Amino acid sequence: MEKISKLFSSLRERSFIQFKDRENAGESLAYLLKRKFKRSSDTIITISIPRGGTIIGDVIARNIRSSLDIILPQRLVAPYNNELTLGAIMKDGSFYLDHKTINTLKISNEYLEKEKYNALKEINKKELVYGKQINGSKIKLNIVILVDDGAATGSTLIAASRWIKKFQPKFLTIAIPICPKNTLKVLKDEVQDVQSLFNPSPKNFTSISKFYNDFLPLDEKHIVDIVNKYKSY
């Protein structure tokens, strides 16, 4: 724990950081969260967004001795550019839209409805791979930590947070290693607490992967194995 404390202190002092990998980022987040909730007697549930969020969520869950579940928001993307996010949707059809981007690009309602339909099909496919996402009834009156390996626009985290809040958690924290300052502000308006290790200015943020030395694609089986470890928790 002393080693992690020193690591965290050094992170705060740097103008640029690069985590070794997702596990390394998870250790620093776990240190923060363990300190935050060490006096709490409430049940804590860690909820991760696969794939990268589940790697970090596993580290957090092990350190704070919580359960680990998954949640499956799906991005809505712009035409001809899968890297440009327009919002995100949940399995029940609830969604978040980035109206500023949508209006700037003059995205039609017809396109958005088609994109929502395709995204819902993708969620169903993911459930076949990773299993069912968390049942909302488990959330009520418990502390929830929502985890991903970073946030660019924050769309998936916002959609997931709004879905989680429907089930009345006692407290909802978003935990992410990397998040640009403008997105951090948006996320803080959505939930009670955001724990984030590094928040570059928008002009210095190009991608989440830039802040990891190892950001290789993750094998589906690895994620499934992690999720299965917590089935009986």
PDB file of N, CA and C in Angstrom, residues 42-142:
ATOM      1  N   ASP A  42     -21.553   0.078   4.301  1.00  0.00           N
ATOM      2  CA  ASP A  42     -22.511  -0.254   3.242  1.00  0.00           C
ATOM      3  C   ASP A  42     -21.919  -1.255   2.260  1.00  0.00           C
ATOM      4  N   THR A  43     -22.803  -1.963   1.572  1.00  0.00           N
ATOM      5  CA  THR A  43     -22.373  -2.858   0.511  1.00  0.00           C
ATOM      6  C   THR A  43     -21.873  -2.035  -0.668  1.00  0.00           C
ATOM      7  N   ILE A  44     -20.713  -2.418  -1.202  1.00  0.00           N
ATOM      8  CA  ILE A  44     -20.134  -1.741  -2.357  1.00  0.00           C
ATOM      9  C   ILE A  44     -20.176  -2.671  -3.559  1.00  0.00           C
ATOM     10  N   ILE A  45     -20.661  -2.147  -4.674  1.00  0.00           N
ATOM     11  CA  ILE A  45     -20.737  -2.906  -5.921  1.00  0.00           C
ATOM     12  C   ILE A  45     -19.880  -2.200  -6.960  1.00  0.00           C
ATOM     13  N   THR A  46     -18.922  -2.909  -7.532  1.00  0.00           N
ATOM     14  CA  THR A  46     -18.137  -2.369  -8.634  1.00  0.00           C
ATOM     15  C   THR A  46     -18.776  -2.839  -9.936  1.00  0.00           C
ATOM     16  N   ILE A  47     -19.049  -1.880 -10.829  1.00  0.00           N
ATOM     17  CA  ILE A  47     -19.658  -2.195 -12.123  1.00  0.00           C
ATOM     18  C   ILE A  47     -18.716  -1.713 -13.216  1.00  0.00           C
ATOM     19  N   SER A  48     -18.331  -2.616 -14.105  1.00  0.00           N
ATOM     20  CA  SER A  48     -17.340  -2.272 -15.130  1.00  0.00           C
ATOM     21  C   SER A  48     -17.943  -2.303 -16.524  1.00  0.00           C
ATOM     22  N   ILE A  49     -17.343  -1.490 -17.405  1.00  0.00           N
ATOM     23  CA  ILE A  49     -17.697  -1.492 -18.824  1.00  0.00           C
ATOM     24  C   ILE A  49     -16.633  -2.305 -19.564  1.00  0.00           C
ATOM     25  N   PRO A  50     -17.007  -3.474 -20.130  1.00  0.00           N
ATOM     26  CA  PRO A  50     -16.017  -4.273 -20.866  1.00  0.00           C
ATOM     27  C   PRO A  50     -15.580  -3.538 -22.152  1.00  0.00           C
ATOM     28  N   ARG A  51     -14.331  -3.734 -22.642  1.00  0.00           N
ATOM     29  CA  ARG A  51     -13.457  -4.731 -22.072  1.00  0.00           C
ATOM     30  C   ARG A  51     -12.494  -4.129 -21.046  1.00  0.00           C
ATOM     31  N   GLY A  52     -11.873  -2.982 -21.413  1.00  0.00           N
ATOM     32  CA  GLY A  52     -10.833  -2.428 -20.552  1.00  0.00           C
ATOM     33  C   GLY A  52     -11.275  -2.106 -19.147  1.00  0.00           C
ATOM     34  N   GLY A  53     -12.525  -1.658 -19.005  1.00  0.00           N
ATOM     35  CA  GLY A  53     -13.034  -1.332 -17.678  1.00  0.00           C
ATOM     36  C   GLY A  53     -13.108  -2.525 -16.758  1.00  0.00           C
ATOM     37  N   THR A  54     -13.268  -3.712 -17.337  1.00  0.00           N
ATOM     38  CA  THR A  54     -13.362  -4.917 -16.515  1.00  0.00           C
ATOM     39  C   THR A  54     -12.005  -5.315 -15.948  1.00  0.00           C
ATOM     40  N   ILE A  55     -10.945  -5.072 -16.694  1.00  0.00           N
ATOM     41  CA  ILE A  55      -9.597  -5.311 -16.166  1.00  0.00           C
ATOM     42  C   ILE A  55      -9.360  -4.426 -14.943  1.00  0.00           C
ATOM     43  N   ILE A  56      -9.664  -3.151 -15.073  1.00  0.00           N
ATOM     44  CA  ILE A  56      -9.484  -2.215 -13.961  1.00  0.00           C
ATOM     45  C   ILE A  56     -10.467  -2.521 -12.835  1.00  0.00           C
ATOM     46  N   GLY A  57     -11.700  -2.851 -13.187  1.00  0.00           N
ATOM     47  CA  GLY A  57     -12.707  -3.185 -12.182  1.00  0.00           C
ATOM     48  C   GLY A  57     -12.317  -4.374 -11.333  1.00  0.00           C
ATOM     49  N   ASP A  58     -11.659  -5.346 -11.942  1.00  0.00           N
ATOM     50  CA  ASP A  58     -11.205  -6.534 -11.209  1.00  0.00           C
ATOM     51  C   ASP A  58     -10.176  -6.145 -10.154  1.00  0.00           C
ATOM     52  N   VAL A  59      -9.234  -5.288 -10.516  1.00  0.00           N
ATOM     53  CA  VAL A  59      -8.218  -4.828  -9.556  1.00  0.00           C
ATOM     54  C   VAL A  59      -8.881  -4.085  -8.399  1.00  0.00           C
ATOM     55  N   ILE A  60      -9.832  -3.216  -8.724  1.00  0.00           N
ATOM     56  CA  ILE A  60     -10.530  -2.449  -7.688  1.00  0.00           C
ATOM     57  C   ILE A  60     -11.322  -3.371  -6.776  1.00  0.00           C
ATOM     58  N   ALA A  61     -12.094  -4.276  -7.373  1.00  0.00           N
ATOM     59  CA  ALA A  61     -12.944  -5.180  -6.585  1.00  0.00           C
ATOM     60  C   ALA A  61     -12.116  -6.036  -5.630  1.00  0.00           C
ATOM     61  N   ARG A  62     -10.966  -6.508  -6.093  1.00  0.00           N
ATOM     62  CA  ARG A  62     -10.103  -7.319  -5.232  1.00  0.00           C
ATOM     63  C   ARG A  62      -9.556  -6.509  -4.067  1.00  0.00           C
ATOM     64  N   ASN A  63      -9.218  -5.257  -4.326  1.00  0.00           N
ATOM     65  CA  ASN A  63      -8.619  -4.416  -3.289  1.00  0.00           C
ATOM     66  C   ASN A  63      -9.626  -3.921  -2.262  1.00  0.00           C
ATOM     67  N   ILE A  64     -10.834  -3.619  -2.692  1.00  0.00           N
ATOM     68  CA  ILE A  64     -11.829  -3.111  -1.736  1.00  0.00           C
ATOM     69  C   ILE A  64     -12.814  -4.200  -1.317  1.00  0.00           C
ATOM     70  N   ARG A  65     -12.601  -5.407  -1.833  1.00  0.00           N
ATOM     71  CA  ARG A  65     -13.410  -6.579  -1.482  1.00  0.00           C
ATOM     72  C   ARG A  65     -14.893  -6.365  -1.795  1.00  0.00           C
ATOM     73  N   SER A  66     -15.130  -5.949  -3.028  1.00  0.00           N
ATOM     74  CA  SER A  66     -16.509  -5.769  -3.482  1.00  0.00           C
ATOM     75  C   SER A  66     -16.851  -6.835  -4.518  1.00  0.00           C
ATOM     76  N   SER A  67     -18.110  -6.884  -4.896  1.00  0.00           N
ATOM     77  CA  SER A  67     -18.503  -7.706  -6.028  1.00  0.00           C
ATOM     78  C   SER A  67     -18.100  -6.978  -7.307  1.00  0.00           C
ATOM     79  N   LEU A  68     -18.146  -7.678  -8.434  1.00  0.00           N
ATOM     80  CA  LEU A  68     -17.867  -7.065  -9.732  1.00  0.00           C
ATOM     81  C   LEU A  68     -18.923  -7.521 -10.726  1.00  0.00           C
ATOM     82  N   ASP A  69     -19.583  -6.554 -11.336  1.00  0.00           N
ATOM     83  CA  ASP A  69     -20.575  -6.832 -12.372  1.00  0.00           C
ATOM     84  C   ASP A  69     -20.207  -6.044 -13.617  1.00  0.00           C
ATOM     85  N   ILE A  70     -20.918  -6.327 -14.708  1.00  0.00           N
ATOM     86  CA  ILE A  70     -20.687  -5.578 -15.945  1.00  0.00           C
ATOM     87  C   ILE A  70     -21.931  -4.788 -16.329  1.00  0.00           C
ATOM     88  N   ILE A  71     -21.709  -3.739 -17.119  1.00  0.00           N
ATOM     89  CA  ILE A  71     -22.793  -2.960 -17.689  1.00  0.00           C
ATOM     90  C   ILE A  71     -22.411  -2.700 -19.147  1.00  0.00           C
ATOM     91  N   LEU A  72     -23.404  -2.643 -20.026  1.00  0.00           N
ATOM     92  CA  LEU A  72     -23.115  -2.650 -21.456  1.00  0.00           C
ATOM     93  C   LEU A  72     -23.753  -1.483 -22.213  1.00  0.00           C
ATOM     94  N   PRO A  73     -23.331  -0.264 -21.947  1.00  0.00           N
ATOM     95  CA  PRO A  73     -23.753   0.838 -22.810  1.00  0.00           C
ATOM     96  C   PRO A  73     -23.096   0.676 -24.173  1.00  0.00           C
ATOM     97  N   GLN A  74     -23.756   1.139 -25.203  1.00  0.00           N
ATOM     98  CA  GLN A  74     -23.188   1.044 -26.552  1.00  0.00           C
ATOM     99  C   GLN A  74     -23.134   2.428 -27.190  1.00  0.00           C
ATOM    100  N   ARG A  75     -21.996   2.763 -27.734  1.00  0.00           N
ATOM    101  CA  ARG A  75     -21.833   4.066 -28.379  1.00  0.00           C
ATOM    102  C   ARG A  75     -22.718   4.198 -29.617  1.00  0.00           C
ATOM    103  N   LEU A  76     -23.187   5.404 -29.856  1.00  0.00           N
ATOM    104  CA  LEU A  76     -23.823   5.776 -31.109  1.00  0.00           C
ATOM    105  C   LEU A  76     -22.789   6.583 -31.885  1.00  0.00           C
ATOM    106  N   VAL A  77     -22.495   6.193 -33.113  1.00  0.00           N
ATOM    107  CA  VAL A  77     -21.386   6.811 -33.841  1.00  0.00           C
ATOM    108  C   VAL A  77     -21.875   7.560 -35.071  1.00  0.00           C
ATOM    109  N   ALA A  78     -21.040   8.483 -35.513  1.00  0.00           N
ATOM    110  CA  ALA A  78     -21.376   9.329 -36.656  1.00  0.00           C
ATOM    111  C   ALA A  78     -21.255   8.550 -37.966  1.00  0.00           C
ATOM    112  N   PRO A  79     -21.975   8.967 -38.987  1.00  0.00           N
ATOM    113  CA  PRO A  79     -21.846   8.310 -40.295  1.00  0.00           C
ATOM    114  C   PRO A  79     -20.443   8.493 -40.863  1.00  0.00           C
ATOM    115  N   TYR A  80     -19.892   7.411 -41.380  1.00  0.00           N
ATOM    116  CA  TYR A  80     -18.573   7.408 -42.030  1.00  0.00           C
ATOM    117  C   TYR A  80     -17.417   7.679 -41.070  1.00  0.00           C
ATOM    118  N   ASN A  81     -17.688   7.676 -39.767  1.00  0.00           N
ATOM    119  CA  ASN A  81     -16.610   7.904 -38.800  1.00  0.00           C
ATOM    120  C   ASN A  81     -16.944   7.216 -37.483  1.00  0.00           C
ATOM    121  N   ASN A  82     -16.519   5.971 -37.338  1.00  0.00           N
ATOM    122  CA  ASN A  82     -16.830   5.188 -36.138  1.00  0.00           C
ATOM    123  C   ASN A  82     -16.113   5.690 -34.892  1.00  0.00           C
ATOM    124  N   GLU A  83     -15.141   6.581 -35.068  1.00  0.00           N
ATOM    125  CA  GLU A  83     -14.412   7.120 -33.922  1.00  0.00           C
ATOM    126  C   GLU A  83     -15.107   8.335 -33.315  1.00  0.00           C
ATOM    127  N   LEU A  84     -16.087   8.884 -34.012  1.00  0.00           N
ATOM    128  CA  LEU A  84     -16.785  10.077 -33.543  1.00  0.00           C
ATOM    129  C   LEU A  84     -18.093   9.682 -32.867  1.00  0.00           C
ATOM    130  N   THR A  85     -18.195   9.959 -31.583  1.00  0.00           N
ATOM    131  CA  THR A  85     -19.336   9.518 -30.781  1.00  0.00           C
ATOM    132  C   THR A  85     -20.440  10.566 -30.755  1.00  0.00           C
ATOM    133  N   LEU A  86     -21.678  10.102 -30.974  1.00  0.00           N
ATOM    134  CA  LEU A  86     -22.847  10.975 -30.931  1.00  0.00           C
ATOM    135  C   LEU A  86     -23.636  10.822 -29.635  1.00  0.00           C
ATOM    136  N   GLY A  87     -23.323   9.777 -28.872  1.00  0.00           N
ATOM    137  CA  GLY A  87     -24.048   9.488 -27.646  1.00  0.00           C
ATOM    138  C   GLY A  87     -23.907   8.021 -27.310  1.00  0.00           C
ATOM    139  N   ALA A  88     -24.815   7.503 -26.507  1.00  0.00           N
ATOM    140  CA  ALA A  88     -24.775   6.091 -26.117  1.00  0.00           C
ATOM    141  C   ALA A  88     -26.169   5.648 -25.702  1.00  0.00           C
ATOM    142  N   ILE A  89     -26.388   4.329 -25.757  1.00  0.00           N
ATOM    143  CA  ILE A  89     -27.703   3.767 -25.454  1.00  0.00           C
ATOM    144  C   ILE A  89     -27.560   2.553 -24.544  1.00  0.00           C
ATOM    145  N   MET A  90     -28.590   2.296 -23.742  1.00  0.00           N
ATOM    146  CA  MET A  90     -28.636   1.129 -22.865  1.00  0.00           C
ATOM    147  C   MET A  90     -29.640   0.113 -23.412  1.00  0.00           C
ATOM    148  N   LYS A  91     -29.595  -1.096 -22.863  1.00  0.00           N
ATOM    149  CA  LYS A  91     -30.434  -2.178 -23.365  1.00  0.00           C
ATOM    150  C   LYS A  91     -31.925  -1.857 -23.286  1.00  0.00           C
ATOM    151  N   ASP A  92     -32.334  -1.097 -22.258  1.00  0.00           N
ATOM    152  CA  ASP A  92     -33.761  -0.789 -22.103  1.00  0.00           C
ATOM    153  C   ASP A  92     -34.214   0.334 -23.041  1.00  0.00           C
ATOM    154  N   GLY A  93     -33.291   0.819 -23.874  1.00  0.00           N
ATOM    155  CA  GLY A  93     -33.644   1.868 -24.824  1.00  0.00           C
ATOM    156  C   GLY A  93     -33.378   3.275 -24.334  1.00  0.00           C
ATOM    157  N   SER A  94     -33.040   3.440 -23.059  1.00  0.00           N
ATOM    158  CA  SER A  94     -32.686   4.770 -22.563  1.00  0.00           C
ATOM    159  C   SER A  94     -31.359   5.188 -23.193  1.00  0.00           C
ATOM    160  N   PHE A  95     -31.207   6.482 -23.449  1.00  0.00           N
ATOM    161  CA  PHE A  95     -30.028   6.920 -24.176  1.00  0.00           C
ATOM    162  C   PHE A  95     -29.594   8.321 -23.758  1.00  0.00           C
ATOM    163  N   TYR A  96     -28.359   8.638 -24.155  1.00  0.00           N
ATOM    164  CA  TYR A  96     -27.795   9.982 -23.974  1.00  0.00           C
ATOM    165  C   TYR A  96     -27.310  10.449 -25.341  1.00  0.00           C
ATOM    166  N   LEU A  97     -27.617  11.692 -25.698  1.00  0.00           N
ATOM    167  CA  LEU A  97     -27.180  12.250 -26.971  1.00  0.00           C
ATOM    168  C   LEU A  97     -26.322  13.497 -26.745  1.00  0.00           C
ATOM    169  N   ASP A  98     -25.253  13.594 -27.510  1.00  0.00           N
ATOM    170  CA  ASP A  98     -24.412  14.785 -27.520  1.00  0.00           C
ATOM    171  C   ASP A  98     -25.005  15.741 -28.558  1.00  0.00           C
ATOM    172  N   HIS A  99     -25.925  16.566 -28.110  1.00  0.00           N
ATOM    173  CA  HIS A  99     -26.673  17.415 -29.042  1.00  0.00           C
ATOM    174  C   HIS A  99     -25.782  18.420 -29.762  1.00  0.00           C
ATOM    175  N   LYS A 100     -24.736  18.884 -29.108  1.00  0.00           N
ATOM    176  CA  LYS A 100     -23.834  19.844 -29.747  1.00  0.00           C
ATOM    177  C   LYS A 100     -23.201  19.238 -30.996  1.00  0.00           C
ATOM    178  N   THR A 101     -22.671  18.011 -30.863  1.00  0.00           N
ATOM    179  CA  THR A 101     -22.054  17.332 -32.005  1.00  0.00           C
ATOM    180  C   THR A 101     -23.091  16.997 -33.064  1.00  0.00           C
ATOM    181  N   ILE A 102     -24.243  16.522 -32.632  1.00  0.00           N
ATOM    182  CA  ILE A 102     -25.313  16.150 -33.559  1.00  0.00           C
ATOM    183  C   ILE A 102     -25.770  17.359 -34.380  1.00  0.00           C
ATOM    184  N   ASN A 103     -25.936  18.486 -33.732  1.00  0.00           N
ATOM    185  CA  ASN A 103     -26.376  19.703 -34.435  1.00  0.00           C
ATOM    186  C   ASN A 103     -25.288  20.236 -35.370  1.00  0.00           C
ATOM    187  N   THR A 104     -24.031  20.160 -34.911  1.00  0.00           N
ATOM    188  CA  THR A 104     -22.920  20.636 -35.746  1.00  0.00           C
ATOM    189  C   THR A 104     -22.822  19.830 -37.035  1.00  0.00           C
ATOM    190  N   LEU A 105     -23.020  18.515 -36.924  1.00  0.00           N
ATOM    191  CA  LEU A 105     -22.913  17.634 -38.088  1.00  0.00           C
ATOM    192  C   LEU A 105     -24.223  17.503 -38.860  1.00  0.00           C
ATOM    193  N   LYS A 106     -25.280  18.133 -38.315  1.00  0.00           N
ATOM    194  CA  LYS A 106     -26.607  18.061 -38.949  1.00  0.00           C
ATOM    195  C   LYS A 106     -27.059  16.607 -39.146  1.00  0.00           C
ATOM    196  N   ILE A 107     -26.923  15.829 -38.067  1.00  0.00           N
ATOM    197  CA  ILE A 107     -27.339  14.425 -38.088  1.00  0.00           C
ATOM    198  C   ILE A 107     -28.860  14.345 -38.051  1.00  0.00           C
ATOM    199  N   SER A 108     -29.438  13.562 -38.932  1.00  0.00           N
ATOM    200  CA  SER A 108     -30.900  13.465 -39.008  1.00  0.00           C
ATOM    201  C   SER A 108     -31.456  12.526 -37.944  1.00  0.00           C
ATOM    202  N   ASN A 109     -32.710  12.728 -37.577  1.00  0.00           N
ATOM    203  CA  ASN A 109     -33.389  11.832 -36.644  1.00  0.00           C
ATOM    204  C   ASN A 109     -33.473  10.424 -37.217  1.00  0.00           C
ATOM    205  N   GLU A 110     -33.637  10.335 -38.533  1.00  0.00           N
ATOM    206  CA  GLU A 110     -33.707   9.026 -39.184  1.00  0.00           C
ATOM    207  C   GLU A 110     -32.406   8.249 -38.976  1.00  0.00           C
ATOM    208  N   TYR A 111     -31.275   8.941 -39.127  1.00  0.00           N
ATOM    209  CA  TYR A 111     -29.997   8.278 -38.907  1.00  0.00           C
ATOM    210  C   TYR A 111     -29.852   7.842 -37.451  1.00  0.00           C
ATOM    211  N   LEU A 112     -30.228   8.711 -36.520  1.00  0.00           N
ATOM    212  CA  LEU A 112     -30.100   8.394 -35.103  1.00  0.00           C
ATOM    213  C   LEU A 112     -30.932   7.186 -34.714  1.00  0.00           C
ATOM    214  N   GLU A 113     -32.152   7.080 -35.244  1.00  0.00           N
ATOM    215  CA  GLU A 113     -33.009   5.942 -34.930  1.00  0.00           C
ATOM    216  C   GLU A 113     -32.409   4.650 -35.475  1.00  0.00           C
ATOM    217  N   LYS A 114     -31.837   4.724 -36.664  1.00  0.00           N
ATOM    218  CA  LYS A 114     -31.184   3.539 -37.240  1.00  0.00           C
ATOM    219  C   LYS A 114     -29.965   3.146 -36.417  1.00  0.00           C
ATOM    220  N   GLU A 115     -29.208   4.142 -35.974  1.00  0.00           N
ATOM    221  CA  GLU A 115     -28.016   3.881 -35.173  1.00  0.00           C
ATOM    222  C   GLU A 115     -28.388   3.279 -33.818  1.00  0.00           C
ATOM    223  N   LYS A 116     -29.461   3.760 -33.202  1.00  0.00           N
ATOM    224  CA  LYS A 116     -29.938   3.183 -31.942  1.00  0.00           C
ATOM    225  C   LYS A 116     -30.312   1.713 -32.133  1.00  0.00           C
ATOM    226  N   TYR A 117     -31.010   1.423 -33.215  1.00  0.00           N
ATOM    227  CA  TYR A 117     -31.432   0.041 -33.506  1.00  0.00           C
ATOM    228  C   TYR A 117     -30.207  -0.865 -33.642  1.00  0.00           C
ATOM    229  N   ASN A 118     -29.222  -0.420 -34.402  1.00  0.00           N
ATOM    230  CA  ASN A 118     -28.008  -1.217 -34.589  1.00  0.00           C
ATOM    231  C   ASN A 118     -27.245  -1.388 -33.275  1.00  0.00           C
ATOM    232  N   ALA A 119     -27.226  -0.340 -32.453  1.00  0.00           N
ATOM    233  CA  ALA A 119     -26.521  -0.408 -31.176  1.00  0.00           C
ATOM    234  C   ALA A 119     -27.189  -1.390 -30.227  1.00  0.00           C
ATOM    235  N   LEU A 120     -28.510  -1.443 -30.226  1.00  0.00           N
ATOM    236  CA  LEU A 120     -29.227  -2.392 -29.368  1.00  0.00           C
ATOM    237  C   LEU A 120     -28.931  -3.828 -29.792  1.00  0.00           C
ATOM    238  N   LYS A 121     -28.819  -4.057 -31.080  1.00  0.00           N
ATOM    239  CA  LYS A 121     -28.442  -5.397 -31.552  1.00  0.00           C
ATOM    240  C   LYS A 121     -27.040  -5.765 -31.077  1.00  0.00           C
ATOM    241  N   GLU A 122     -26.149  -4.779 -31.052  1.00  0.00           N
ATOM    242  CA  GLU A 122     -24.782  -5.025 -30.592  1.00  0.00           C
ATOM    243  C   GLU A 122     -24.751  -5.352 -29.100  1.00  0.00           C
ATOM    244  N   ILE A 123     -25.601  -4.698 -28.321  1.00  0.00           N
ATOM    245  CA  ILE A 123     -25.686  -5.012 -26.888  1.00  0.00           C
ATOM    246  C   ILE A 123     -26.112  -6.459 -26.685  1.00  0.00           C
ATOM    247  N   ASN A 124     -27.095  -6.892 -27.445  1.00  0.00           N
ATOM    248  CA  ASN A 124     -27.556  -8.286 -27.340  1.00  0.00           C
ATOM    249  C   ASN A 124     -26.435  -9.259 -27.686  1.00  0.00           C
ATOM    250  N   LYS A 125     -25.622  -8.930 -28.677  1.00  0.00           N
ATOM    251  CA  LYS A 125     -24.485  -9.783 -29.036  1.00  0.00           C
ATOM    252  C   LYS A 125     -23.473  -9.841 -27.897  1.00  0.00           C
ATOM    253  N   LYS A 126     -23.228  -8.691 -27.276  1.00  0.00           N
ATOM    254  CA  LYS A 126     -22.269  -8.652 -26.173  1.00  0.00           C
ATOM    255  C   LYS A 126     -22.751  -9.488 -24.989  1.00  0.00           C
ATOM    256  N   GLU A 127     -24.047  -9.483 -24.737  1.00  0.00           N
ATOM    257  CA  GLU A 127     -24.574 -10.289 -23.628  1.00  0.00           C
ATOM    258  C   GLU A 127     -24.374 -11.775 -23.885  1.00  0.00           C
ATOM    259  N   LEU A 128     -24.402 -12.182 -25.139  1.00  0.00           N
ATOM    260  CA  LEU A 128     -24.152 -13.581 -25.473  1.00  0.00           C
ATOM    261  C   LEU A 128     -22.705 -13.968 -25.172  1.00  0.00           C
ATOM    262  N   VAL A 129     -21.808 -12.994 -25.261  1.00  0.00           N
ATOM    263  CA  VAL A 129     -20.387 -13.245 -25.001  1.00  0.00           C
ATOM    264  C   VAL A 129     -20.065 -13.132 -23.517  1.00  0.00           C
ATOM    265  N   TYR A 130     -20.453 -12.001 -22.901  1.00  0.00           N
ATOM    266  CA  TYR A 130     -20.033 -11.697 -21.533  1.00  0.00           C
ATOM    267  C   TYR A 130     -21.043 -12.130 -20.472  1.00  0.00           C
ATOM    268  N   GLY A 131     -22.256 -12.445 -20.875  1.00  0.00           N
ATOM    269  CA  GLY A 131     -23.305 -12.749 -19.911  1.00  0.00           C
ATOM    270  C   GLY A 131     -24.162 -11.517 -19.659  1.00  0.00           C
ATOM    271  N   LYS A 132     -25.211 -11.703 -18.889  1.00  0.00           N
ATOM    272  CA  LYS A 132     -26.153 -10.614 -18.621  1.00  0.00           C
ATOM    273  C   LYS A 132     -25.489  -9.513 -17.794  1.00  0.00           C
ATOM    274  N   GLN A 133     -25.854  -8.276 -18.096  1.00  0.00           N
ATOM    275  CA  GLN A 133     -25.357  -7.176 -17.279  1.00  0.00           C
ATOM    276  C   GLN A 133     -26.096  -7.142 -15.944  1.00  0.00           C
ATOM    277  N   ILE A 134     -25.625  -6.322 -15.035  1.00  0.00           N
ATOM    278  CA  ILE A 134     -26.139  -6.315 -13.668  1.00  0.00           C
ATOM    279  C   ILE A 134     -27.649  -6.081 -13.627  1.00  0.00           C
ATOM    280  N   ASN A 135     -28.303  -6.815 -12.746  1.00  0.00           N
ATOM    281  CA  ASN A 135     -29.729  -6.610 -12.500  1.00  0.00           C
ATOM    282  C   ASN A 135     -29.909  -5.362 -11.650  1.00  0.00           C
ATOM    283  N   GLY A 136     -30.769  -4.463 -12.098  1.00  0.00           N
ATOM    284  CA  GLY A 136     -30.954  -3.195 -11.407  1.00  0.00           C
ATOM    285  C   GLY A 136     -31.360  -3.321  -9.953  1.00  0.00           C
ATOM    286  N   SER A 137     -32.062  -4.411  -9.608  1.00  0.00           N
ATOM    287  CA  SER A 137     -32.526  -4.585  -8.230  1.00  0.00           C
ATOM    288  C   SER A 137     -31.369  -4.718  -7.246  1.00  0.00           C
ATOM    289  N   LYS A 138     -30.198  -5.095  -7.740  1.00  0.00           N
ATOM    290  CA  LYS A 138     -29.018  -5.261  -6.880  1.00  0.00           C
ATOM    291  C   LYS A 138     -28.444  -3.910  -6.450  1.00  0.00           C
ATOM    292  N   ILE A 139     -28.787  -2.869  -7.192  1.00  0.00           N
ATOM    293  CA  ILE A 139     -28.173  -1.557  -7.002  1.00  0.00           C
ATOM    294  C   ILE A 139     -28.782  -0.766  -5.847  1.00  0.00           C
ATOM    295  N   LYS A 140     -30.059  -0.926  -5.614  1.00  0.00           N
ATOM    296  CA  LYS A 140     -30.798  -0.048  -4.718  1.00  0.00           C
ATOM    297  C   LYS A 140     -30.159   0.054  -3.328  1.00  0.00           C
ATOM    298  N   LEU A 141     -29.926   1.294  -2.902  1.00  0.00           N
ATOM    299  CA  LEU A 141     -29.419   1.653  -1.575  1.00  0.00           C
ATOM    300  C   LEU A 141     -28.007   1.155  -1.297  1.00  0.00           C
ATOM    301  N   ASN A 142     -27.285   0.751  -2.330  1.00  0.00           N
ATOM    302  CA  ASN A 142     -25.891   0.344  -2.165  1.00  0.00           C
ATOM    303  C   ASN A 142     -24.954   1.371  -2.799  1.00  0.00           C
TER     304      ASN A 142
END
